[in-house]
PDB file of C-alpha atoms in Angstrom:
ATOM      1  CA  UNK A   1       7.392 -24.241  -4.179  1.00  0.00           C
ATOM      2  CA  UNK A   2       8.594 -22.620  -7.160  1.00  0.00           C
ATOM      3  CA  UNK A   3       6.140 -19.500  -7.082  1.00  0.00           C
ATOM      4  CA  UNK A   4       6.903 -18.418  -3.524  1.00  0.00           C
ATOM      5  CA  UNK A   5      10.637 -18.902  -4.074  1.00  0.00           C
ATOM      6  CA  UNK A   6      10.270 -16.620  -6.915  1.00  0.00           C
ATOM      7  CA  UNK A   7       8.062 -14.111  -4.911  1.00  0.00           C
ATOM      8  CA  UNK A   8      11.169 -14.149  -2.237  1.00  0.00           C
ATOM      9  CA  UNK A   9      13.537 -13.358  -4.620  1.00  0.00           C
ATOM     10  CA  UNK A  10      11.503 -10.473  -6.031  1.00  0.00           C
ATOM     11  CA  UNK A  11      10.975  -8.937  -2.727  1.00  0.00           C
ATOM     12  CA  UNK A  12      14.502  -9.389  -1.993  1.00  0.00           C
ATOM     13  CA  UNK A  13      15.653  -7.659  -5.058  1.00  0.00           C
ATOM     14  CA  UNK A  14      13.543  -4.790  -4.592  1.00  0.00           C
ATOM     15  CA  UNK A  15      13.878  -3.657  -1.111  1.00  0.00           C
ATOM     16  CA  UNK A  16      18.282  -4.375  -1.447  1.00  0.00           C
ATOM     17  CA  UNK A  17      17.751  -1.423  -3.896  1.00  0.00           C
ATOM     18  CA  UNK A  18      15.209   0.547  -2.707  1.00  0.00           C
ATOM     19  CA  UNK A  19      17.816   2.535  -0.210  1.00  0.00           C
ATOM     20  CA  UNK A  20      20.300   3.425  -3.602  1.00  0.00           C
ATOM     21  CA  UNK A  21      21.356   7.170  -4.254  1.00  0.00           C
ATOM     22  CA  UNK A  22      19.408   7.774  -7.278  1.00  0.00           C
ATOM     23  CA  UNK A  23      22.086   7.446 -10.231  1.00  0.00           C
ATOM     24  CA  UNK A  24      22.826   4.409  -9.008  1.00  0.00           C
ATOM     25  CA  UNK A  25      19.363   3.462  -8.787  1.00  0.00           C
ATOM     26  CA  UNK A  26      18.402   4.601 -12.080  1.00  0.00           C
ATOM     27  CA  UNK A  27      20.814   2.456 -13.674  1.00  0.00           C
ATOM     28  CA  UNK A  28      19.345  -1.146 -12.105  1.00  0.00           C
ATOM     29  CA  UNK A  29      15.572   0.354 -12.951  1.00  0.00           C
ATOM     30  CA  UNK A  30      16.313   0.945 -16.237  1.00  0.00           C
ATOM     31  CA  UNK A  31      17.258  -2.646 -16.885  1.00  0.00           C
ATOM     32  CA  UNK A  32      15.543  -4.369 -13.454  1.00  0.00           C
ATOM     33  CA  UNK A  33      12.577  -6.748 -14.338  1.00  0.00           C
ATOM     34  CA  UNK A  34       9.370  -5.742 -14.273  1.00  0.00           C
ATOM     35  CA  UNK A  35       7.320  -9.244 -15.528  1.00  0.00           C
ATOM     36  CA  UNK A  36       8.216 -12.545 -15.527  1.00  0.00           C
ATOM     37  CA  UNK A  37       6.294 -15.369 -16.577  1.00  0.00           C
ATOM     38  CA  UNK A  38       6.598 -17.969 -13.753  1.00  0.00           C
ATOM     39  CA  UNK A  39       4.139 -20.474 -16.202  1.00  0.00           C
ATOM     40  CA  UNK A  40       1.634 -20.477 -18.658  1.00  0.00           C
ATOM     41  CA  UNK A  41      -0.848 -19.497 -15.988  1.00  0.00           C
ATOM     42  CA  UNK A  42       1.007 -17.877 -12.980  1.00  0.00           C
ATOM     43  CA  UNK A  43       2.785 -14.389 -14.167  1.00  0.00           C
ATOM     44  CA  UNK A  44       4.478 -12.081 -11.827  1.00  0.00           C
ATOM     45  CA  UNK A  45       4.360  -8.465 -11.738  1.00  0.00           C
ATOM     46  CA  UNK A  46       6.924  -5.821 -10.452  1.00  0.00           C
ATOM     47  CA  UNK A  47       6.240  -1.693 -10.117  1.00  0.00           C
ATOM     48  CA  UNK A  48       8.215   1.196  -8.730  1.00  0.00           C
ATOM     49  CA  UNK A  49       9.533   3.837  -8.930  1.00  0.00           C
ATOM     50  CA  UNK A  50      11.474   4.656 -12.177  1.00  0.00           C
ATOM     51  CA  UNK A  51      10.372   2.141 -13.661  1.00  0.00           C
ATOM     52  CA  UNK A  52       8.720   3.405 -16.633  1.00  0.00           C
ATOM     53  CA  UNK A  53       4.512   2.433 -17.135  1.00  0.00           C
ATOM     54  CA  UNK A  54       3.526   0.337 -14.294  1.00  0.00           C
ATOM     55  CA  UNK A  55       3.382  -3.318 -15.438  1.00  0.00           C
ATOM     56  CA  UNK A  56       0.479  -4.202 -13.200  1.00  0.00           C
ATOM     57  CA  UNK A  57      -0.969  -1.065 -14.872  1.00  0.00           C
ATOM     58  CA  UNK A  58      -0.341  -2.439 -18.309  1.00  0.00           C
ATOM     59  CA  UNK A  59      -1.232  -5.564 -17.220  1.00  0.00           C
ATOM     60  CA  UNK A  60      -4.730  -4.316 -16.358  1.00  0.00           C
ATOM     61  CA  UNK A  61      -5.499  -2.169 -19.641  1.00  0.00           C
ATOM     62  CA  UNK A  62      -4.887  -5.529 -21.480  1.00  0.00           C
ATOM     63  CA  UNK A  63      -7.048  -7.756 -19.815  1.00  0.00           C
ATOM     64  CA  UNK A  64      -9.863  -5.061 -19.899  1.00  0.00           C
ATOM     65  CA  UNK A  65      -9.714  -4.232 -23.466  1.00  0.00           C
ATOM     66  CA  UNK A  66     -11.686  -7.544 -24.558  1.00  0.00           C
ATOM     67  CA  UNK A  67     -13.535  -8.322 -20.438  1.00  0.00           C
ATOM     68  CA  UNK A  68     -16.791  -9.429 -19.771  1.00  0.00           C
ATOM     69  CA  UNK A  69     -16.803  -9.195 -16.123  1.00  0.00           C
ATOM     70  CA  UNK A  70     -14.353  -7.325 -13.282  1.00  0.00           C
ATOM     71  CA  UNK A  71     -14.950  -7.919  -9.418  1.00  0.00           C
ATOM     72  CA  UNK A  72     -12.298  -5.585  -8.008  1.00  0.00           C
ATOM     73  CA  UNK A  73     -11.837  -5.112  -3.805  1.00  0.00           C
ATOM     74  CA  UNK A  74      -9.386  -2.395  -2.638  1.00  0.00           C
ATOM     75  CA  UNK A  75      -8.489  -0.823   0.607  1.00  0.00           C
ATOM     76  CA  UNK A  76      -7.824   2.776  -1.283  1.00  0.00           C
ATOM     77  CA  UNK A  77      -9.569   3.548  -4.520  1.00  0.00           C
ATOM     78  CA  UNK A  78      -8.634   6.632  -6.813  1.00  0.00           C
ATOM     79  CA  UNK A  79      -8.055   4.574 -10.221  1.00  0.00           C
ATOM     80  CA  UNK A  80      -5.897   6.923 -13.029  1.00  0.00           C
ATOM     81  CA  UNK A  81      -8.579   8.350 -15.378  1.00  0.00           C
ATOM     82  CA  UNK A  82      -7.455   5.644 -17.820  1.00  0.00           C
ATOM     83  CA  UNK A  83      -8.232   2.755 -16.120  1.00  0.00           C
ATOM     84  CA  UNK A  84     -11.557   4.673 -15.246  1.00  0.00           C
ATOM     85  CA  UNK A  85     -12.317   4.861 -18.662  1.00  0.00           C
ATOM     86  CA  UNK A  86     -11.486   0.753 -19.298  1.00  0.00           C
ATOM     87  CA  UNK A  87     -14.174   0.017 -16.064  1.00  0.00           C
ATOM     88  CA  UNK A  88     -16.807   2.162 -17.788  1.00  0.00           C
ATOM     89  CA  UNK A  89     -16.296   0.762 -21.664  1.00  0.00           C
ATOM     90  CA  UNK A  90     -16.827  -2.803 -19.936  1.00  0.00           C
ATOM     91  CA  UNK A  91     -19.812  -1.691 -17.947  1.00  0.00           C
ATOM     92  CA  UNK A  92     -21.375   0.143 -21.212  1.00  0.00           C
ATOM     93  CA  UNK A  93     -20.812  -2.858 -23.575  1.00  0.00           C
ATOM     94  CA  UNK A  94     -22.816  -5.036 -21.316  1.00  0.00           C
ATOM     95  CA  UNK A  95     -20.294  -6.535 -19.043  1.00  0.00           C
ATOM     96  CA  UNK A  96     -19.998  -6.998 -15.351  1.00  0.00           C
ATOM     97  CA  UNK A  97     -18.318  -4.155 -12.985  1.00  0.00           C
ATOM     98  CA  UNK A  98     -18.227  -4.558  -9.699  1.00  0.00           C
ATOM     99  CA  UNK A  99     -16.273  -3.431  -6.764  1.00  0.00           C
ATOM    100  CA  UNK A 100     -15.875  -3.840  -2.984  1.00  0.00           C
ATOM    101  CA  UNK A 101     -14.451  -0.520  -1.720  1.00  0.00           C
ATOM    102  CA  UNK A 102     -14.072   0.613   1.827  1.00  0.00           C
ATOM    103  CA  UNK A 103     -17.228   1.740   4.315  1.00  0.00           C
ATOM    104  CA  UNK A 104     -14.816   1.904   7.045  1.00  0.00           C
ATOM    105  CA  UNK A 105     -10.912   3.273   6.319  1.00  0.00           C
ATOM    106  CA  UNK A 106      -8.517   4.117   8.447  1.00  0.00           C
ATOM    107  CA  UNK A 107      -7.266   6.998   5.874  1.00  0.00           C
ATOM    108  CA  UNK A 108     -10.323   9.392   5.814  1.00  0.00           C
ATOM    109  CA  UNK A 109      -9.287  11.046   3.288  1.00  0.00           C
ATOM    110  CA  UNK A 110      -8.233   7.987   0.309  1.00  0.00           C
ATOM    111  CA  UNK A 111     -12.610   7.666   1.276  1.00  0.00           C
ATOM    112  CA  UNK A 112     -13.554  11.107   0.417  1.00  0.00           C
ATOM    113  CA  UNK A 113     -11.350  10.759  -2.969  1.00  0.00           C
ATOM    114  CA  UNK A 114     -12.581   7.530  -3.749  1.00  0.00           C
ATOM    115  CA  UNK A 115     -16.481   8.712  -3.070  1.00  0.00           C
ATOM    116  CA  UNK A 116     -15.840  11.348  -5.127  1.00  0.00           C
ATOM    117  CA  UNK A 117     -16.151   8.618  -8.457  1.00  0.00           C
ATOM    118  CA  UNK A 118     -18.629   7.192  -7.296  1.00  0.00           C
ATOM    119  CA  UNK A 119     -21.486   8.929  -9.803  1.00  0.00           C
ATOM    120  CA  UNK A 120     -19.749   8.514 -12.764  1.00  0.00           C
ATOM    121  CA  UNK A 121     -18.728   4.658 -12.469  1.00  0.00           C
ATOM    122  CA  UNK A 122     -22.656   4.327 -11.026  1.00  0.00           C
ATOM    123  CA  UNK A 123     -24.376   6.124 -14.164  1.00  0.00           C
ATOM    124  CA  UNK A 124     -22.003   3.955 -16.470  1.00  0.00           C
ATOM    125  CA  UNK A 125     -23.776   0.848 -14.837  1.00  0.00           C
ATOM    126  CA  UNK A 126     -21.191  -0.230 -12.043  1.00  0.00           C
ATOM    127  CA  UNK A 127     -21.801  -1.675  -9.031  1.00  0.00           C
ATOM    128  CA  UNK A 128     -20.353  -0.554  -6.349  1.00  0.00           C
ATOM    129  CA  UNK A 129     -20.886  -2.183  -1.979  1.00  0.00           C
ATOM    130  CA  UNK A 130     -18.701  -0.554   0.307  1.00  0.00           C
ATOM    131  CA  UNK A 131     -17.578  -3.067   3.267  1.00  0.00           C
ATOM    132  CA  UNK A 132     -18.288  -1.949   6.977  1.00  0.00           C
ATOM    133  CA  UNK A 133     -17.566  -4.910   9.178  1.00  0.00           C
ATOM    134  CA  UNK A 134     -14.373  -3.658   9.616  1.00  0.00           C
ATOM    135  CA  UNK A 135     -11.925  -1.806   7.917  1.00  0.00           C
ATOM    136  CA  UNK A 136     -10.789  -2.931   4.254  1.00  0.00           C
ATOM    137  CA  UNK A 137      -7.515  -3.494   3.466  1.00  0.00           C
ATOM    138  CA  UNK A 138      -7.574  -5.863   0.865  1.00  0.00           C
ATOM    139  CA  UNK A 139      -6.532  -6.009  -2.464  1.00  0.00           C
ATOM    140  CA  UNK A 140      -8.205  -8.302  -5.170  1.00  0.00           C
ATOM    141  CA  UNK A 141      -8.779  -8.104  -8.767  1.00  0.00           C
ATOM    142  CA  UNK A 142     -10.773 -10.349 -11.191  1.00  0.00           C
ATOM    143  CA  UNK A 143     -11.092  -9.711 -15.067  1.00  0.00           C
ATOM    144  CA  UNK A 144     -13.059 -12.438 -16.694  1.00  0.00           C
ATOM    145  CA  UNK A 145     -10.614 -15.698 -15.483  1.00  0.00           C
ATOM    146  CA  UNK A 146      -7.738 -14.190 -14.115  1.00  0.00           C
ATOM    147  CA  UNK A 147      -6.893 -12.375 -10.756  1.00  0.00           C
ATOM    148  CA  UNK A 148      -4.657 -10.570  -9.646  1.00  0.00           C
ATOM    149  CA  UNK A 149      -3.204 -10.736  -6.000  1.00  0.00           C
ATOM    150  CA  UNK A 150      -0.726  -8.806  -3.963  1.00  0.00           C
ATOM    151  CA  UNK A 151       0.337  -5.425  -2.584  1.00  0.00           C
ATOM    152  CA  UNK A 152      -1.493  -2.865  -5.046  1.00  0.00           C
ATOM    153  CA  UNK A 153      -4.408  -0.753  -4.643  1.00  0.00           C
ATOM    154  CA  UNK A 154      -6.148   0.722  -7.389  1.00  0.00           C
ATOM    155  CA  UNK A 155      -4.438   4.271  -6.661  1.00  0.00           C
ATOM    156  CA  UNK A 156      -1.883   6.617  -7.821  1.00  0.00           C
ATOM    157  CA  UNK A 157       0.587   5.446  -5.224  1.00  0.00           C
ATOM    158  CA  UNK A 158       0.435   1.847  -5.799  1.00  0.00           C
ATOM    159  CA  UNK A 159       0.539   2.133  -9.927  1.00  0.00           C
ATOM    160  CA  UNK A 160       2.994   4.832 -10.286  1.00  0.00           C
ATOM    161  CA  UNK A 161       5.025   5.829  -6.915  1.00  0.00           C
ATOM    162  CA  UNK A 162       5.116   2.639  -4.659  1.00  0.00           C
ATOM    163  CA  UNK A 163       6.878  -0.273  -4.874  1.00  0.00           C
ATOM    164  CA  UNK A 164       4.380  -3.234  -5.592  1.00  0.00           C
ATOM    165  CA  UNK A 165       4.598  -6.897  -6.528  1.00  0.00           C
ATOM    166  CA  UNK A 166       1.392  -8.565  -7.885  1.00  0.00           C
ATOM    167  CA  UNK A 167       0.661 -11.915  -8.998  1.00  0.00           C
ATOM    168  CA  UNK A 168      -1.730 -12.650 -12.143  1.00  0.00           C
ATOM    169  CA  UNK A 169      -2.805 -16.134 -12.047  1.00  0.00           C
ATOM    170  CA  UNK A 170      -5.337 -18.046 -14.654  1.00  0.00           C
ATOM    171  CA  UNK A 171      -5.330 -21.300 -12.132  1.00  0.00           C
ATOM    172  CA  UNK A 172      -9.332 -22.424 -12.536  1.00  0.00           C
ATOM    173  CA  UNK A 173      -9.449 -23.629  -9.125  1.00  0.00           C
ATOM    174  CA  UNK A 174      -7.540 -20.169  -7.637  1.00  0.00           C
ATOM    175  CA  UNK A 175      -9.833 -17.883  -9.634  1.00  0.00           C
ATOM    176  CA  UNK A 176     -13.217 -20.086  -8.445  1.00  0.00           C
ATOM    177  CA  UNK A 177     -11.883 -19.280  -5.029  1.00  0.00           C
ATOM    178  CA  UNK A 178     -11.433 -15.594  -5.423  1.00  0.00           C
ATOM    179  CA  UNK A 179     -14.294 -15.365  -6.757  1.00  0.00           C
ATOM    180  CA  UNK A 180     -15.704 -16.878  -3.231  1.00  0.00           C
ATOM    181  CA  UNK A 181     -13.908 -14.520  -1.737  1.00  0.00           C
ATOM    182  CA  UNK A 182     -14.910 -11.809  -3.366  1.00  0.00           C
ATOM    183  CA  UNK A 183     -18.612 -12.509  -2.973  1.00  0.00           C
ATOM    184  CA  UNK A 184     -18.149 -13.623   0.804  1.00  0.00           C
ATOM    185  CA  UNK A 185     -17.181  -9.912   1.154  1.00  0.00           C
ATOM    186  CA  UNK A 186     -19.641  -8.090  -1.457  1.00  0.00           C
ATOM    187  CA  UNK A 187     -22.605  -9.873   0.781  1.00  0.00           C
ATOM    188  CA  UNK A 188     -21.264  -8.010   4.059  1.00  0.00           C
ATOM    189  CA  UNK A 189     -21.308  -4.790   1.846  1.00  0.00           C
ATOM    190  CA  UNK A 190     -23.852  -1.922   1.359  1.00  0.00           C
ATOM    191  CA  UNK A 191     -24.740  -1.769  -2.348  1.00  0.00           C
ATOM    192  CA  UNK A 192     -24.673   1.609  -3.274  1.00  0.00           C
ATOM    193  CA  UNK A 193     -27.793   2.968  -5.456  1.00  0.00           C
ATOM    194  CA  UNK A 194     -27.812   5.597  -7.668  1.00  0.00           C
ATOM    195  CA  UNK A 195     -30.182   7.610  -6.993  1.00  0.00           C
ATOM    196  CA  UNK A 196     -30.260   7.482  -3.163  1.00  0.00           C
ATOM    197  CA  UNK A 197     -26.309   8.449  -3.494  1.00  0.00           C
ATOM    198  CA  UNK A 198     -27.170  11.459  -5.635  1.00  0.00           C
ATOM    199  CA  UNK A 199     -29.947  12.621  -3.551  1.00  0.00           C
ATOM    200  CA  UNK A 200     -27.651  12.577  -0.229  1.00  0.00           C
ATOM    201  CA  UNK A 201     -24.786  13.681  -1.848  1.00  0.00           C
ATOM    202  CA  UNK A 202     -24.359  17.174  -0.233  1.00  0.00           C
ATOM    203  CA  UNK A 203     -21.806  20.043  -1.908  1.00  0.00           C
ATOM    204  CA  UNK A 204     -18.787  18.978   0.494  1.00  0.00           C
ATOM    205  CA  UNK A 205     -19.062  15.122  -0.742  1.00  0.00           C
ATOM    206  CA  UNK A 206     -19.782  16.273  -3.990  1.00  0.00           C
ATOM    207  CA  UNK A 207     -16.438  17.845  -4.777  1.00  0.00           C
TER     208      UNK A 207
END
């Protein structure tokens, strides 16, 4: 249909410029698209390199200014402080944070960054389950009723480095089955608790 033609055409825009020498490059980044509003409830969202501020990242600090509730799952999870802050004014103004982050990863080291958050997002009244049956690589975000779907993690790469398209939908019946989704995957997960994390933490995972 419509969407996925328009999804095709994104993906072939960005990858026939992706190899450019750099002037060149510049040029169509400057002026390339970076949203487009597919319909009133289906928008679709374009970052990479050059391209200014993210659009999924504005996107995000939008829809979080005003949210009740955020279910976010994500293979690789080292948020920009900003964003950190937006998850932590929901949680502290009585809304809903939760996220499904990896137990098992094949990059060791996105883990040990991502762990390292942990205590702050946990003592501003997130919940956090990290997801062992096998390794994560999913990406899934839901503020209030909208999600977001696509390439991005929540990471410096994927908002300000890699190229990434995202879709941001407000379909009911697609947001009642992410949020399946999402809860199908938080019941396989560990919940993490606060104080048992701070009592194991040891000065290496600390860091």
């Amino acid at each position: 249909g419509p969407m996925a033609a328009a999804l095709a055409e994104a993906f072939d825009e960005m990858f026939a410029h992706a190899e450019f020498r750099h002037k060149r490059s510049s040029r169509w980044r400057r002026g390339a698209r970076r949203h487009t509003m597919l319909s009133a409830s289906e928008q679709l969202l374009l970052g990479g390199p050059g391209f200014g501020r993210n659009p999924i990242r504005r996107a995000l600090h939008s829809d979080l200014k005003s949210a009740r509730s955020v279910q976010a799952m994500a293979a690789y999870f080292l948020p920009p402080w900003s964003l950190r802050r937006d998850f932590g004014r929901v949680a502290r103004r009585g809304g809903t944070v939760q996220f499904v982050l990896a137990g098992k990863s094949d990059v060791a080291f996105a883990q040990f960054a991502g762990r390292s958050l942990y205590q702050r997002l946990l003592k501003s009244g997130a919940d956090i389950y990290e997801y062992s049956p096998q390794v994560l690589h999913a990406k899934l975000i839901l503020v209030d009723d909208a999600v977001y779907v696509g390439s991005a993690n929540l990471d410096p790469r994927s908002l300000g480095i890699n190229y990434e398209l995202m879709l941001r939908l407000t379909h009911p019946s697609l947001v009642a089955e992410a949020r399946e989704i999402f809860g199908a995957a938080q019941a396989q997960g560990r919940r993490i608790e606060f104080a048992e994390w701070k009592l194991a933490r040891s000065f290496w995972t600390g860091l």
